[in-house]
Coordinates of C-alpha atoms in Angstrom, one line a residue:
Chain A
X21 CA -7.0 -46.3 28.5
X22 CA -5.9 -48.1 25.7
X23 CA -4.4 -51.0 24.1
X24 CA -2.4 -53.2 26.6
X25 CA -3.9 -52.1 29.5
X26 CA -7.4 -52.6 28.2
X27 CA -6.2 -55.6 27.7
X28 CA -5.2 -56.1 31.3
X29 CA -8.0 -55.2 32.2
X30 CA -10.1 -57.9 29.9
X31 CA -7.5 -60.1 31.5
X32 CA -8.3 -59.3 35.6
X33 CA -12.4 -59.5 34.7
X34 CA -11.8 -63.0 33.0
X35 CA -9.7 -64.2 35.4
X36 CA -12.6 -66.2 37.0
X37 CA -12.4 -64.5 40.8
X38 CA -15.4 -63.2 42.5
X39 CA -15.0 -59.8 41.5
X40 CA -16.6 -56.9 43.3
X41 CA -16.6 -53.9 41.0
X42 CA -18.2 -50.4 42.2
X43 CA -19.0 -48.2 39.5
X44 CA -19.3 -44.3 40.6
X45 CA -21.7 -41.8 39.2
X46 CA -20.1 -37.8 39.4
X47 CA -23.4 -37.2 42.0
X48 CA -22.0 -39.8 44.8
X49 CA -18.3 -38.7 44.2
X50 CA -19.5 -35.1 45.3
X51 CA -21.8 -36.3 48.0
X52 CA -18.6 -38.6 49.2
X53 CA -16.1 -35.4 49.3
X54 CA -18.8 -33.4 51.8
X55 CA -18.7 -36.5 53.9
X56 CA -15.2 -37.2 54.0
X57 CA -14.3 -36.0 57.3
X58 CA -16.8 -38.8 58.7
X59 CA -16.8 -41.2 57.1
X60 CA -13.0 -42.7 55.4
X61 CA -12.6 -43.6 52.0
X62 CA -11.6 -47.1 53.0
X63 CA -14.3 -47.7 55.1
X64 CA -16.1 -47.4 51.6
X65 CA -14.6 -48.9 49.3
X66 CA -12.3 -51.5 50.7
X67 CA -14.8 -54.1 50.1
X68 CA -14.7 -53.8 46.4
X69 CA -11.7 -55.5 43.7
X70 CA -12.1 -52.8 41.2
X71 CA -13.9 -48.9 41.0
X72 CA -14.6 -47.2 37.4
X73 CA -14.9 -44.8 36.4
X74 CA -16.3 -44.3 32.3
X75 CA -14.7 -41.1 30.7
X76 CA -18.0 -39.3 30.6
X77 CA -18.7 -39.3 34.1
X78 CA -15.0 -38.3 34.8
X79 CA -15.2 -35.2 33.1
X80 CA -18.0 -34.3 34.5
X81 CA -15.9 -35.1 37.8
X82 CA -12.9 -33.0 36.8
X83 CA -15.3 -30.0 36.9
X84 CA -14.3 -29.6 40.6
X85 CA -11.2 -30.0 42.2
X86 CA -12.5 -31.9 45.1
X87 CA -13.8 -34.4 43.8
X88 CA -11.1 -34.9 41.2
X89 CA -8.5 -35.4 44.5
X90 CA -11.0 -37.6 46.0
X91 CA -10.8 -40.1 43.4
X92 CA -7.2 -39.6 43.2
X93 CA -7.3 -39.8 47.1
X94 CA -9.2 -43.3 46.1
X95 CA -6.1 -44.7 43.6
X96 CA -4.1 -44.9 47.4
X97 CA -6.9 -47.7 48.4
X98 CA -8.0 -49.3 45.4
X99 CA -7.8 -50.2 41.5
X100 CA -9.5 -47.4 40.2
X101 CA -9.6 -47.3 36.5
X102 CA -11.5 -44.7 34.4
X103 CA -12.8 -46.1 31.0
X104 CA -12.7 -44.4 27.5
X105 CA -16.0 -45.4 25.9
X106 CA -13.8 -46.0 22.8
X107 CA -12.9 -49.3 24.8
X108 CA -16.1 -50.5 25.1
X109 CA -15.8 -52.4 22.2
X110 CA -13.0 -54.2 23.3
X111 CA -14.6 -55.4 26.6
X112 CA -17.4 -57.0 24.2
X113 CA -14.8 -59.1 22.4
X114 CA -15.6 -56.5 19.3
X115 CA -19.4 -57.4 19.3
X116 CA -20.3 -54.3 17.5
X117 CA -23.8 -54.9 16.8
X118 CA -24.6 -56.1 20.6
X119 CA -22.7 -52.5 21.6
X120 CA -25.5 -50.9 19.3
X121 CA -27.9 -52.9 21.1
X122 CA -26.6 -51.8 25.0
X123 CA -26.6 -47.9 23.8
X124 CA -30.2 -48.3 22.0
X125 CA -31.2 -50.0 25.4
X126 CA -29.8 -47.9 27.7
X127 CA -31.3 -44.8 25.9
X128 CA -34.5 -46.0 25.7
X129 CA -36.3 -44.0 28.5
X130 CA -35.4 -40.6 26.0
X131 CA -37.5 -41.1 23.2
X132 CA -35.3 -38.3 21.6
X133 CA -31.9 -40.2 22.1
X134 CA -34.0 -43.2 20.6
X135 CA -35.2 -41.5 17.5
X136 CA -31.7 -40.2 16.9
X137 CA -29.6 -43.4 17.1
X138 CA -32.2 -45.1 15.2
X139 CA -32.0 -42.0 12.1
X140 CA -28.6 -40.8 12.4
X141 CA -26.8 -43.9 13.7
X142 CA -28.6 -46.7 12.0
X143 CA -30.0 -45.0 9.2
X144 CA -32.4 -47.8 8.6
X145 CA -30.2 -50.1 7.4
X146 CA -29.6 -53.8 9.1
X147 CA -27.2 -53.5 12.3
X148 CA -24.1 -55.2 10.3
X149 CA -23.8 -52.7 8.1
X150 CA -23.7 -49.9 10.7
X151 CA -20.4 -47.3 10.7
X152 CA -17.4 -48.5 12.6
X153 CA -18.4 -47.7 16.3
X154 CA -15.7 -45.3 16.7
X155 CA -17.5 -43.1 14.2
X156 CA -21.2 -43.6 15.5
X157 CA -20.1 -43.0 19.0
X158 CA -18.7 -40.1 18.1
X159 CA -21.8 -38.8 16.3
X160 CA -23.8 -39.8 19.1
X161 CA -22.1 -38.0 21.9
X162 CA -21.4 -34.8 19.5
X163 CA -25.1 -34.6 17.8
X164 CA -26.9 -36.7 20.0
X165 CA -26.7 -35.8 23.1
X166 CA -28.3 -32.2 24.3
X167 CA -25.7 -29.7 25.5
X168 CA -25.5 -26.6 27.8
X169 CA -22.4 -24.8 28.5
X170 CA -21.1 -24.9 32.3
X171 CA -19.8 -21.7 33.5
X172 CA -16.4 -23.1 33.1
X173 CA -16.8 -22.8 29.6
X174 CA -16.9 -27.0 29.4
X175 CA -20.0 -28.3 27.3
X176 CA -21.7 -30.7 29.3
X177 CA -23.4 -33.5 27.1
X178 CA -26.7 -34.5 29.2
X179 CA -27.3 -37.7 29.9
X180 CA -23.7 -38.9 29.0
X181 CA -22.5 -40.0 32.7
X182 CA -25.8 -41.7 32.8
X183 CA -25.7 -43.5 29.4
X184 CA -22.2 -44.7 30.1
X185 CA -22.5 -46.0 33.4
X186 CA -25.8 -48.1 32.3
X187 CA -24.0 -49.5 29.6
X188 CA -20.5 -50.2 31.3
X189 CA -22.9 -51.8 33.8
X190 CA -24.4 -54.4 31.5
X191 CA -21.1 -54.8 29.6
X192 CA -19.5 -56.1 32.8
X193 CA -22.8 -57.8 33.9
X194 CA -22.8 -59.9 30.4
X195 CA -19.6 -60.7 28.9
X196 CA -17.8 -60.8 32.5
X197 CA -20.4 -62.9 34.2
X198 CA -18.1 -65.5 35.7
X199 CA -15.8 -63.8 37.4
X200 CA -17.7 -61.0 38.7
X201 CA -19.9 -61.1 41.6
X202 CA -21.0 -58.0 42.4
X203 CA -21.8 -54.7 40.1
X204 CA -22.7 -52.0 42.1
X205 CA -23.3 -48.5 40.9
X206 CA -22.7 -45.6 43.8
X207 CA -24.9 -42.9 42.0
X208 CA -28.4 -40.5 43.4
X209 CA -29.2 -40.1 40.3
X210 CA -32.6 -41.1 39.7
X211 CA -32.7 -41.1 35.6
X212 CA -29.1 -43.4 35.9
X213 CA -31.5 -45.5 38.1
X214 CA -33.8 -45.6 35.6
X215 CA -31.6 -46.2 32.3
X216 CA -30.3 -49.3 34.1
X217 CA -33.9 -50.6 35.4
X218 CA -35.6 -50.1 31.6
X219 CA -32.8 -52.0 30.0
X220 CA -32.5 -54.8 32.2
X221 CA -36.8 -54.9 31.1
X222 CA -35.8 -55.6 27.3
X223 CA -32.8 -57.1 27.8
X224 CA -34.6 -59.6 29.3
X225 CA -37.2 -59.6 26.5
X226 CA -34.3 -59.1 24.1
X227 CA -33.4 -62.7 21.9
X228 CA -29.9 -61.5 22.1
X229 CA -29.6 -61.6 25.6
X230 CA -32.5 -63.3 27.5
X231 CA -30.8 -66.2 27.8
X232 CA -27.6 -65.6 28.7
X233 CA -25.9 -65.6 32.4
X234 CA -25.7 -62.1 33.6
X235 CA -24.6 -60.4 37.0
X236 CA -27.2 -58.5 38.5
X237 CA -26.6 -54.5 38.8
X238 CA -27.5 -53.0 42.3
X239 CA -27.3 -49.4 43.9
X240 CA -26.0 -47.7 46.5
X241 CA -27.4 -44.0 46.7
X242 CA -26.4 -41.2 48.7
X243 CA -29.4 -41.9 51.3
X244 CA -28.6 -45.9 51.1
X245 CA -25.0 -45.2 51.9
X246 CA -26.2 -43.2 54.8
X247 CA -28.3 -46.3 56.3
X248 CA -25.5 -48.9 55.3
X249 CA -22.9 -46.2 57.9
X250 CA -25.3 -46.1 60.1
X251 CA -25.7 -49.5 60.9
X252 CA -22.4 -50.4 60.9
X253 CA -21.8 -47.4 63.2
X254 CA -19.8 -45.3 61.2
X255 CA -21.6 -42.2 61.9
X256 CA -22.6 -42.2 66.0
X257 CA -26.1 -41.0 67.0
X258 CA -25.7 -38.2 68.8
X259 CA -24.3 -36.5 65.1
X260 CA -26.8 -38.3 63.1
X261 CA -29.1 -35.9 63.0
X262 CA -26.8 -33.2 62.3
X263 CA -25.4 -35.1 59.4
X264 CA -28.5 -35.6 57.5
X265 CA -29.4 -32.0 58.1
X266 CA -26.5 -30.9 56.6
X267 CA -25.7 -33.2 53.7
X268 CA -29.1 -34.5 53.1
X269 CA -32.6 -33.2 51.3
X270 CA -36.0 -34.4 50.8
X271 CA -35.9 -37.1 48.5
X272 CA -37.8 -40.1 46.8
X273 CA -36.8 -43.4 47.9
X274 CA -37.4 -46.9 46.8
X275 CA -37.5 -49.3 49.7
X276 CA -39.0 -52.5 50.9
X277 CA -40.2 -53.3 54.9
X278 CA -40.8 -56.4 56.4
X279 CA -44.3 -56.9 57.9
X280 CA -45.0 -58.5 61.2
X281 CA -45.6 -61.9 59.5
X282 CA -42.5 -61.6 57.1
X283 CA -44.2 -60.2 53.9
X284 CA -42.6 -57.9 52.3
X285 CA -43.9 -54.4 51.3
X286 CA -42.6 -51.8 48.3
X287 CA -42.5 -48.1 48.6
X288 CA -41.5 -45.5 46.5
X289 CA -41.8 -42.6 48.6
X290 CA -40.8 -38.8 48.8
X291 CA -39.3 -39.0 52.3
X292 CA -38.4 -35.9 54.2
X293 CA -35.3 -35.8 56.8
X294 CA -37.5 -36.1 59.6
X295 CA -39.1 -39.7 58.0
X296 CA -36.1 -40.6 56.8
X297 CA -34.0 -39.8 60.4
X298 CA -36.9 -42.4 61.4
X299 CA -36.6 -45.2 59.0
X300 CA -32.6 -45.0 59.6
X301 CA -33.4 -46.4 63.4
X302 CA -35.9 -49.1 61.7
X303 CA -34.1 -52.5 61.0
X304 CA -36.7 -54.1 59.0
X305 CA -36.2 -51.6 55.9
X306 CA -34.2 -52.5 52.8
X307 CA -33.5 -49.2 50.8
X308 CA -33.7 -50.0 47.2
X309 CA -32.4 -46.7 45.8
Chain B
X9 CA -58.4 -52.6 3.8
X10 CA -59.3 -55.9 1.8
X11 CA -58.8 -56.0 -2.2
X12 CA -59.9 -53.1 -4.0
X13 CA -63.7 -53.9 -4.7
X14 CA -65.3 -53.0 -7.6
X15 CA -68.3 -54.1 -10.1
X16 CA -66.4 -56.9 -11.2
X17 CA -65.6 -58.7 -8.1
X18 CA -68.5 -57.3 -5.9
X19 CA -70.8 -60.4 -6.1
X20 CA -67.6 -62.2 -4.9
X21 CA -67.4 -59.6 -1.6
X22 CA -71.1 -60.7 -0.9
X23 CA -70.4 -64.3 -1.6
X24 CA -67.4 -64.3 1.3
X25 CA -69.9 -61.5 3.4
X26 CA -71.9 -65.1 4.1
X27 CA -69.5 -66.9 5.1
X28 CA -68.8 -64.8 7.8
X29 CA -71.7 -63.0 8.8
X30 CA -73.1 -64.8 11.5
X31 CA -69.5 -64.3 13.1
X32 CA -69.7 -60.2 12.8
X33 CA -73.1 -59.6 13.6
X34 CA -71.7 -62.2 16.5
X35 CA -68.7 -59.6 17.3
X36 CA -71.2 -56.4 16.7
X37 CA -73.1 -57.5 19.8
X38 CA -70.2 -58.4 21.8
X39 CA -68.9 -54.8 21.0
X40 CA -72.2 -53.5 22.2
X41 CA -72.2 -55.0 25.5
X42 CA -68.7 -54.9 26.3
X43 CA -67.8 -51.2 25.0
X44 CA -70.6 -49.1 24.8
X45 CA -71.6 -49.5 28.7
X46 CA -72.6 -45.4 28.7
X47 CA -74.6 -46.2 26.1
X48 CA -73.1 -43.5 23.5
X49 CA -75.7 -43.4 20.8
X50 CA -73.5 -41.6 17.6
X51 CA -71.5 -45.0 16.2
X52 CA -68.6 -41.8 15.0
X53 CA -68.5 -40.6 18.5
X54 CA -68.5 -44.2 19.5
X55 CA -65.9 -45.9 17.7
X56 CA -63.1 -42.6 18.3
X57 CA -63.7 -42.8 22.2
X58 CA -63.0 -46.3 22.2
X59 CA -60.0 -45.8 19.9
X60 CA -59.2 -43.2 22.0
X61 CA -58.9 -45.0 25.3
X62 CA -56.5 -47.5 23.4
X63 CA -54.5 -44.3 23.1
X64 CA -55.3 -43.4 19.9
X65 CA -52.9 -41.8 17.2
X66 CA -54.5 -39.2 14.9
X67 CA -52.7 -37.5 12.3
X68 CA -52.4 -36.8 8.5
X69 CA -50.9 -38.3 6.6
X70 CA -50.5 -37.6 2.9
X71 CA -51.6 -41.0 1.4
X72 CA -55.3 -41.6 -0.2
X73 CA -54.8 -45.3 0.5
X74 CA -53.6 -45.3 4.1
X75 CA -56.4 -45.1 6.4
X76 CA -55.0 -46.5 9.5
X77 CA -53.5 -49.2 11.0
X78 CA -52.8 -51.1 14.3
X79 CA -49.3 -50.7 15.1
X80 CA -47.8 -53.1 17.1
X81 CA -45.0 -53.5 19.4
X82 CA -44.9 -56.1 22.2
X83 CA -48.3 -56.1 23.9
X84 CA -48.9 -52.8 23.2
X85 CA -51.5 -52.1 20.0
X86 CA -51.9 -48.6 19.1
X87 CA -54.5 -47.4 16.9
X88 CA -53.4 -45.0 13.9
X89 CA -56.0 -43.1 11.8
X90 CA -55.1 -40.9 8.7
X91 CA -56.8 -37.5 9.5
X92 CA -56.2 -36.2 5.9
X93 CA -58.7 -38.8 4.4
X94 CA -62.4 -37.3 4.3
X95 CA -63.6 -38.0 7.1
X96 CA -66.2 -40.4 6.3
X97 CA -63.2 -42.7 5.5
X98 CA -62.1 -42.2 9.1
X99 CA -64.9 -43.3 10.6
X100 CA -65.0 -46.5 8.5
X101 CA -61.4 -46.9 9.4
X102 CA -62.5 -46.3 13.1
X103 CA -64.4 -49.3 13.2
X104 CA -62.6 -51.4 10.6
X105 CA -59.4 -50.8 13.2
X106 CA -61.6 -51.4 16.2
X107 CA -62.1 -55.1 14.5
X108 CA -58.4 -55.5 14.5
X109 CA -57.9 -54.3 18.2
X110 CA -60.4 -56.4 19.9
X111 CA -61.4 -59.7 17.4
X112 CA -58.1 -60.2 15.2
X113 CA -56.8 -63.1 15.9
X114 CA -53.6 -62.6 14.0
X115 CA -52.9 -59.8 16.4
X116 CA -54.4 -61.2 19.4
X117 CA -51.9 -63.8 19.8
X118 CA -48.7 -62.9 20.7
X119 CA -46.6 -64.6 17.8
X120 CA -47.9 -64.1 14.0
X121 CA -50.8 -66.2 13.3
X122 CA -50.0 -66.9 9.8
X123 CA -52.7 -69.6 9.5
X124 CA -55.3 -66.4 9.5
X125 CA -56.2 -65.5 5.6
X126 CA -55.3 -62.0 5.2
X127 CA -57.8 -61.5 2.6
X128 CA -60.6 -62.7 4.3
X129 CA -59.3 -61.2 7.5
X130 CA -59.6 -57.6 5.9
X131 CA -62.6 -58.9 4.6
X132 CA -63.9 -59.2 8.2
X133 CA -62.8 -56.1 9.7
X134 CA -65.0 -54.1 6.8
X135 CA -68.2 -56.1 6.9
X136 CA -67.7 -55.7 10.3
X137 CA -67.2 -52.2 10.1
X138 CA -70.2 -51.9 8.2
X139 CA -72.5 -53.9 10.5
X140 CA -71.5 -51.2 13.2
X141 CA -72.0 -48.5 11.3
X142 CA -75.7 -49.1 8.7
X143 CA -79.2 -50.1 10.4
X144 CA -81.2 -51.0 7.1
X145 CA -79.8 -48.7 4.6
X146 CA -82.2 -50.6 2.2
X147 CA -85.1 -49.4 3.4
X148 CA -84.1 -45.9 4.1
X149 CA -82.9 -45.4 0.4
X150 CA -86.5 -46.4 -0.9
X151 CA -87.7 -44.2 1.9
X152 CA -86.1 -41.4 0.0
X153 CA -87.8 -39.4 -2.7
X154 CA -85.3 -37.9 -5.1
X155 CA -85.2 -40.0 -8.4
X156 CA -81.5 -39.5 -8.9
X157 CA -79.5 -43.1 -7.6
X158 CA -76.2 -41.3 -6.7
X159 CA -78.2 -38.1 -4.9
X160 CA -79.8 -40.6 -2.5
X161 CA -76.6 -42.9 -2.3
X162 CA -74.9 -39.1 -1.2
X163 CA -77.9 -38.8 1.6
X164 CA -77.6 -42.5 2.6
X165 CA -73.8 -41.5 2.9
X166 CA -74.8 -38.4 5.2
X167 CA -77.4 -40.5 7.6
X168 CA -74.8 -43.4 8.4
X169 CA -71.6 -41.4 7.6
X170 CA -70.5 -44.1 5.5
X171 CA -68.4 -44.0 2.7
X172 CA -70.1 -44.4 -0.5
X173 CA -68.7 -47.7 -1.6
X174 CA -69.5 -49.1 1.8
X175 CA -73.2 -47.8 1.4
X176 CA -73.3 -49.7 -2.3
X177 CA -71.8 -52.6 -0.9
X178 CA -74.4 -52.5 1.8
X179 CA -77.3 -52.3 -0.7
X180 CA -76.1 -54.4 -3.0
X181 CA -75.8 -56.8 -0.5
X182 CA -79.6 -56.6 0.5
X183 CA -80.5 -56.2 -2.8
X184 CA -79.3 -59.3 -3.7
X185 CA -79.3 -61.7 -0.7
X186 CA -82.6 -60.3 0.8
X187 CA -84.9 -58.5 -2.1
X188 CA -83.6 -60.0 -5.2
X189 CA -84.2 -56.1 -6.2
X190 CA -82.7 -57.0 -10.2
X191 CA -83.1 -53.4 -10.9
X192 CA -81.1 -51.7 -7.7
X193 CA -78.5 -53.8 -8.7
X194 CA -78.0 -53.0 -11.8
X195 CA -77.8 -49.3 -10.8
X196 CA -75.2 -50.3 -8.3
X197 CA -73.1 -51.9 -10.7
X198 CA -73.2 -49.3 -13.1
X199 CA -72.4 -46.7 -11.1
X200 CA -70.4 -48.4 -8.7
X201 CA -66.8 -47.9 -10.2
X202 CA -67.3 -44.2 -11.0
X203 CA -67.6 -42.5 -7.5
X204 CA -69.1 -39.2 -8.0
X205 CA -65.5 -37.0 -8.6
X206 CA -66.9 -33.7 -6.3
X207 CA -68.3 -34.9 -3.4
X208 CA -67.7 -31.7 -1.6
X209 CA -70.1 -29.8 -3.9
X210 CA -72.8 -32.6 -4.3
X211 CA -73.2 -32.2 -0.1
X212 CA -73.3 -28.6 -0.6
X213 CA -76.0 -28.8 -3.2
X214 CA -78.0 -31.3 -1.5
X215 CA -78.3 -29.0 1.1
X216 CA -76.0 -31.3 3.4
X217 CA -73.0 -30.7 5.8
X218 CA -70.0 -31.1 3.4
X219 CA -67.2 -31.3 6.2
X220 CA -68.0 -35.0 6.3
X221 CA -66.5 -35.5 3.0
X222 CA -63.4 -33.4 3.6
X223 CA -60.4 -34.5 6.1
X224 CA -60.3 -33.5 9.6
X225 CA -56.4 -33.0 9.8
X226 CA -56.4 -33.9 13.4
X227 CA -53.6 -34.3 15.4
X228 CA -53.5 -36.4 18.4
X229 CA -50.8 -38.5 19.7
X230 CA -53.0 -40.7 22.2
X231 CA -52.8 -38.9 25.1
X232 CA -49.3 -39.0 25.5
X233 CA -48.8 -35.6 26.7
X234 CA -51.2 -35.6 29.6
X235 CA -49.6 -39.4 30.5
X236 CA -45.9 -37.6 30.5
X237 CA -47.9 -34.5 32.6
X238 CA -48.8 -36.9 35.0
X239 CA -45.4 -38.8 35.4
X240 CA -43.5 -35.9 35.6
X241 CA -45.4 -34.6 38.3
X242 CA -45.0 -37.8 40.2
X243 CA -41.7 -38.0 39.7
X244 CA -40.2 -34.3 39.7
X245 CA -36.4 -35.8 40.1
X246 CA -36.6 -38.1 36.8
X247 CA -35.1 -35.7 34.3
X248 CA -35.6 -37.5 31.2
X249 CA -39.6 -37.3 31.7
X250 CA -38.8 -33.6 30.8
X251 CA -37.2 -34.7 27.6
X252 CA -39.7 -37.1 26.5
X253 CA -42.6 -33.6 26.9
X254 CA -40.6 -31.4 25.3
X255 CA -40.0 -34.4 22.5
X256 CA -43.5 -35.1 22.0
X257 CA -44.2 -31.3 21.8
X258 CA -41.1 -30.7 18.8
X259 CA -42.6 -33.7 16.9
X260 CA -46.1 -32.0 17.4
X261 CA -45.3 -29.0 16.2
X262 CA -43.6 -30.5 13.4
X263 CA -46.3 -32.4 12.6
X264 CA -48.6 -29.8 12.2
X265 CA -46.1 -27.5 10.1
X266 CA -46.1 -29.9 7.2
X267 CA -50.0 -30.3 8.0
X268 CA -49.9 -26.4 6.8
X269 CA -48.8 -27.5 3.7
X270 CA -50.9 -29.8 2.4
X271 CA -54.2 -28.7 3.9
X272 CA -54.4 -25.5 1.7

């Protein structure tokens, strides 16, 4: 996407509307093509203005067919937009050192990533006189990021999806903070959880940012979508328990429960089918991720 | 550490040791009681495993002046120690670092305190640093009976594993503030600026263990790998934990490569 309709675009998320934006990770778009058949597309995602889509999770999403024609299924339903990383730039009004900033932030749970943009992108100089962002992006996704090769001959950069998707996320969540109301990120992936949870910690912290208006970033993940469908009855109870046999697996999940007297207690929890088939009938549960 | 000391200025270092003396020997007991709760009785063995519960960061580094530092970053102080210094040094460093963790008030408070004198601030953390490490150094040196000064400054040196201008300073300091001991302070003076040049040997032919006076070349990066170990295990579906292992490891290894090279 360039040009004029990344300048549409700047224009719809300044337009001062309570935007609802959904921001899918590859994982969910492949956990939403096995569900399909239950559960329709508009069901999901009617409730949101906008879904994106950055370029480096859509690659990773062309690497099957299925869920490539889900998302192109999706374009019937909703604005779905998929965003070069190029553009990222432009959605920060050309703020090239606070780009810097998002990336450094966003990569800072891989001390590797860190220790790279920090050598080879800022090569100890101050942060105005980096390369044009263009250049260092380029550097940073080509030498930066590990790769393996898939068995489709693609190289897959690891971490990319992630990376993008926590920085698209706080793009939006900064600079578009009046007109959008909701961020949320459809992804079960637990490091793109975590990219987004450390940088929100320095943003925070950060001079840059601390004090500016921002719109928090929620999740949905695969096991959260699953609770949300079945309390709104999407998915009846007699097949309940032959849904999460067949499309889910024993996995950690953040969550909060309401105590008898209204406290609130955290978990982070491995949580097998059996535990989780049980919380799904408990009302007093808030899945966090 | 402080200025560079030497015969010219020393009577100047024991002028400023007043001033702040009470305060150390003030901070040497609160050490005691607050950190030393097994009751560890070799001040070395002391100062690293407190060091090391503050995650401490060993490694060498090729620099004869560097001898450690508390890095900083946020909240978090991490204690560095150059293992390629003898390790005498290191132990001094140990305990002159320890100051700067616990009782520096420039890095206790969260902004800068630029009202702290550096100088005398350095000044601290070694008189500190000595107070920790000598009992009465002055008595044990008349205690010994080899006529040659530097031979039982080199034994005083072995007993409190002290470097040997910290022992001289020590003396001096007793010598002149306690004893008024003319004579021992003119030997300190005049041999105070010329370190003996082979220490190495001068252990070896006074019958003592020399590896105190060579470097260590340690290399420890606080714990970090068992701290990763123990996060990955918690959390086997957080990917970049991986990373972060195999990162420290590559850095490791790297480190200890260019280790290879200079400790021949």
């Amino acid at each position: 996407m360039k040009g004029e309709s990344m300048n549409d675009l700047k224009k719809y998320l300044s337009i001062g509307k309570s935007l609802k934006i959904c921001i899918l990770d590859n994982n969910s778009v492949e956990f939403l093509t096995w569900v399909r058949k239950n559960v329709i597309l508009e069901k999901i995602f009617s409730q949101y203005d906008m879904i994106l889509i950055p370029q480096w999770v859509w690659t990773e999403v062309c690497d099957s067919e299925n869920r490539k024609s889900y998302i192109n299924d999706l374009k019937h339903y909703s604005k779905v937009q998929i965003i070069d990383e190029v553009d990222y730039l432009t959605l920060v009004d050309y703020k090239e050192a606070e780009l810097y900033y998002l990336f450094l932030y966003c990569c800072y749970n891989v001390s590797r990533l860190v220790s790279f943009i920090k050598k080879n992108i800022l090569k100890n100089r101050p942060v105005e006189d980096l390369d044009p962002y263009e250049e260092w992006l380029g550097v940073f996704y080509e030498e930066g990021l590990d790769q393996r090769k898939l068995s489709n001959g693609r190289i897959q950069r690891k971490n990319a999806g992630e990376i993008s998707i926590a920085i698209l996320s706080y793009i939006l969540s900064y600079y578009y903070s009046g007109s959008i109301d909701i961020i949320t990120i459809f992804s079960s992936d637990r490091d793109t959880y975590e990219f987004v949870s450390k940088a929100k910690e320095i943003l925070y912290k950060d001079e840059r940012f601390k004090d500016r208006s921002n719109t928090s970033i929620t999740f949905k993940s695969n096991d959260f979508l699953i609770y949300e469908w079945t309390r709104l009855g999407y998915i009846d109870e007699q097949n309940i328990h032959t849904f999460v046999d067949s499309y889910r697996q024993t996995r950690r999940i953040k969550f909060t429960r309401k105590k008898q007297d209204n406290s609130i207690e955290e978990q982070d929890k491995l949580i097998d089918n059996a535990a989780f088939l049980e919380m799904l009938k408990d009302s007093t549960i808030h899945l966090i991720f | 550490m402080s200025e560079l000391i030497t015969s010219n200025n020393l009577e100047q270092v024991i002028e400023k040791n007043k001033l702040i003396k009470d305060d150390m020997l003030r901070l040497t007991n609160d050490f005691t009681v607050r950190f030393n709760k097994s009751g560890v009785t070799g001040q070395d063995k002391l100062s690293f495993s407190v060091l090391k519960e503050n995650h401490l960061i060993q490694i060498p580094i090729d620099d004869e002046y560097w001898g450690g530092a508390i890095i900083t970053k946020g909240n978090i102080k991490i204690p560095v120690i150059n293992t390629a210094q003898p390790r005498v040094y290191q132990y001094f460093v140990a305990w002159h670092e320890i100051y700067h963790l616990f009782y520096d008030l420039s890095l206790r408070d969260e902004t800068h305190n630029i009202a702290v004198d550096m100088d005398l601030n350095e000044r601290r953390a070694d008189y500190f640093a000595a107070k920790m490490i000598f009992g009465n150094v002055y008595d044990y040196y008349y205690s010994l009976d080899d006529e040659d000064f530097i031979d039982r400054v080199i034994k005083c040196m072995d007993v409190y594993k002290a470097p040997y201008k910290a022992v001289l300073i020590e003396l001096f300091e007793e010598a002149v503030t306690k004893y008024n001991d003319i004579d021992l302070k003119e030997k300190i003076l005049e041999h105070f600026d010329n370190k003996p040049e082979d220490l190495v040997q001068k252990f070896i032919d006074l019958e003592l263990d020399s590896e105190l006076v060579k470097p260590s070349y340690v290399v420890s990066l606080g714990g970090l790998e068992k701290k990763i170990q123990s996060v990955m295990k918690e959390n086997p579906d957080v990917s970049h934990h991986k990373d972060n292992y195999q990162f420290l490891l590559t850095l490791k290894n790297k480190i200890k490569k260019g280790v290879e090279g200079f400790a021949k």
